[in-house]
Amino acid sequence: MRLLGIETSCDDTAAAVVVDGRTALSNVLASQDEFHREYGGIVPEIASRKHAETLNFVIRHALAAAGCSLRDLDGIAVTCGPGLPGSLVVGVAAAQALAWSLDLPVYAVNHLHGHLFANYLAPAGAEPVQPPQAPFVCLVVSGGHTDLIHVEAPDRHRVIGRTVDDAAGEAFDKVARLLGLGFPGGPAIDRLARQGNPHAFDFPRGLAGDGSFNFSFSGLKTAVRYFLDAHPEARVDRAADVAASFQAAVVDALCEKTIGAARRLGLRGIALAGGVAANAALRRELRDRAASYGIAVHMPALAYCTDNAAMIAAAAYYRGDRARVRPDDLRVDPNFAW
Amino acid sequence: MDSAQVLHLTLDGPEATRALGAQLAAAAEPGDAICLVGPLGAGKTTLVDGCARAMGAAPARSPTFVLAHRYDGGRLRIWHLDLYRLDDPAQVADLDLAQYFERSAVTLVEWADRAPHELPADALRIVLEVAPPGRRATIQASGPASQALLERLAAPHRRSEAAGMTTA
């Protein structure tokens, strides 16, 4: 089954062709970082304008890179939410037009399901990945979300924890800005932290040991700000130590809660997902710490961590009839919940 | 009611900030606009969280990354905007912020000082400052609707010291 995936929920315009939810024949991303850098982030009306300008080109490119035409498709998968209404509507309108004109089935996909199913993807020509075996715990961690999900079966998900304030990726961006690093902040902190001492400063781990599976990163962000206000020189001569110590606090909180949830629920597997899943320290720490409890950690290849359309096609394949809608009924759902 | 022109409050911790949000929820009427100003970590999102919970909607979370969150299910719809990422007021002109100021909803805007000319002229302005060990709030109206909101808000505060809030 060959699905075209379309994703326009936030700042990236993306399209991909995926076979049977596992093999990405193509995965095209018109990264809009250059459009956004001068804005220091995502500016929705600008994002939706860029989506409209680039989506046709991105879809054509995804088909060409997959070596197929519109006639070879078995269906269209599109992100319907959560996200910005003005951005989502561009992808949904394109999917609707394609489904009507080609008489193809269309699948309404939750962006967060997409991140989860990124764990099932491999590029064409590579070994297929061994997907996590349900039940397992999935940590979805990005600029807009930090959710801990109990995946009871591939298509049965229960939210067991989430951030009570800021998302982890947002904390990365805000601290990057405090340190005068660029946008996006995650990769900038990740790089700088490699030259720093993660034990240099003791920043707080939000909600540590509170017995819940929730996260909090607002206090950590504020603590870094207070520290830099009190020690302005640290911005210059200790920036790498601040970045490393901040990152250690985030990674520590994410690992503690995620592994704690897996242990309490008696699960042997953890899956990582979302843009922050590309963070090198998080990947290493989660894998090492979980291994000491005999828990296996699955993580998507880097190309499938950040927002992409291959994961949307994969989610549509595995959700099947539960995601399938009549093209006329396709709607954006900005508050689409798990 | 001259004493209500500017309301100064001392908030002794996050729960007091939430309690102020809750009192805003009780006092707010459809169409009210509330601008929140203050540095990173001053408690802007915490205040909106208190408002959303007291309104009977879901807890609020930071909308920094996506600009806008909408909370339904309470007495009034809440729009929660966050202009943190906008450095230059000129960038905001493209955003059509007017769409988030529905006549049937209450709209709270974090980092409102980043778009002074794109927000309603008649809005309640709450400035949060860090004043260890807590926060200081300065609340001012800028038109008839926000003046009415400020007056509804001011009366209960005389009795709210148990919640950790004191009028300064």
Coordinates of C-alpha atoms in Angstrom, one line a residue, chain A residues 10-11 38-46 49 83-85 142-144 162-167 169-170 173-175 177-178 183 218 221-222 225-226 334-335, chain B residues 18 39-42 45-46 49 53 59-70 72 79 82 84-87 91 94-96 99-100 111 114 130 134-135:
Chain A
C10 CA 3.7 24.0 12.0
D11 CA 6.7 25.6 10.3
E38 CA 14.8 36.6 11.3
Y39 CA 11.5 36.2 13.3
G40 CA 13.2 34.1 16.0
G41 CA 10.6 31.4 15.6
I42 CA 7.4 30.4 14.0
V43 CA 5.1 33.1 12.8
P44 CA 1.9 31.3 11.8
E45 CA 0.5 33.6 9.1
I46 CA 3.9 33.7 7.5
R49 CA 1.7 31.6 3.3
G83 CA -1.4 22.7 15.1
L84 CA -2.1 26.1 13.7
P85 CA -5.4 26.3 11.9
S142 CA 9.1 18.6 20.8
G143 CA 8.8 22.4 20.8
G144 CA 5.1 22.3 21.5
R162 CA 2.7 15.6 30.1
T163 CA 4.2 19.0 30.8
V164 CA 2.3 21.2 33.2
D165 CA 3.8 24.3 31.7
D166 CA 6.5 24.6 29.0
A167 CA 7.4 22.0 26.5
G169 CA 11.8 22.0 23.2
E170 CA 10.5 25.4 24.2
D173 CA 14.7 27.7 22.6
K174 CA 14.3 30.1 25.5
V175 CA 17.6 29.2 27.1
R177 CA 18.0 32.8 23.4
L178 CA 19.2 33.7 27.0
F183 CA 17.0 29.6 16.4
S218 CA 9.2 26.5 33.5
K221 CA 14.1 28.1 32.5
T222 CA 13.6 30.7 35.2
R225 CA 17.7 33.2 33.8
Y226 CA 18.3 34.1 37.5
P334 CA -6.4 22.4 15.8
N335 CA -6.9 20.7 19.2
Chain B
R18 CA -2.9 31.5 40.2
P39 CA 10.2 39.1 32.1
L40 CA 10.9 35.4 31.6
G41 CA 9.7 33.5 34.7
A42 CA 7.6 36.3 36.1
T45 CA 1.6 31.5 32.1
T46 CA 0.9 30.6 35.7
D49 CA -3.3 28.8 34.2
R53 CA -8.7 26.4 35.7
P59 CA -5.1 23.7 32.6
A60 CA -3.2 26.2 30.5
R61 CA 0.2 25.4 29.0
S62 CA 2.7 27.8 27.4
P63 CA 1.7 28.6 23.8
T64 CA 5.2 30.1 23.0
F65 CA 5.8 27.6 20.2
V66 CA 2.5 27.8 18.4
L67 CA 1.5 31.4 19.3
A68 CA -2.1 30.6 20.4
H69 CA -3.9 28.1 22.5
R70 CA -7.7 28.0 22.9
D72 CA -13.0 25.7 25.7
W79 CA -7.7 32.6 23.9
D82 CA 2.1 34.5 23.4
Y84 CA 7.4 36.0 22.9
R85 CA 9.1 35.2 19.6
L86 CA 8.2 38.6 18.1
D87 CA 11.0 41.1 18.6
Q91 CA 6.6 41.7 12.3
D94 CA 1.1 40.4 9.3
L95 CA -0.4 38.3 12.1
D96 CA -4.0 39.5 12.0
Q99 CA -9.0 37.2 14.9
Y100 CA -8.2 36.1 18.5
W111 CA 4.5 39.5 26.1
R114 CA 5.9 43.2 21.8
V130 CA 10.1 39.7 40.2
G134 CA 7.4 36.6 45.2
R135 CA 6.1 38.8 42.5

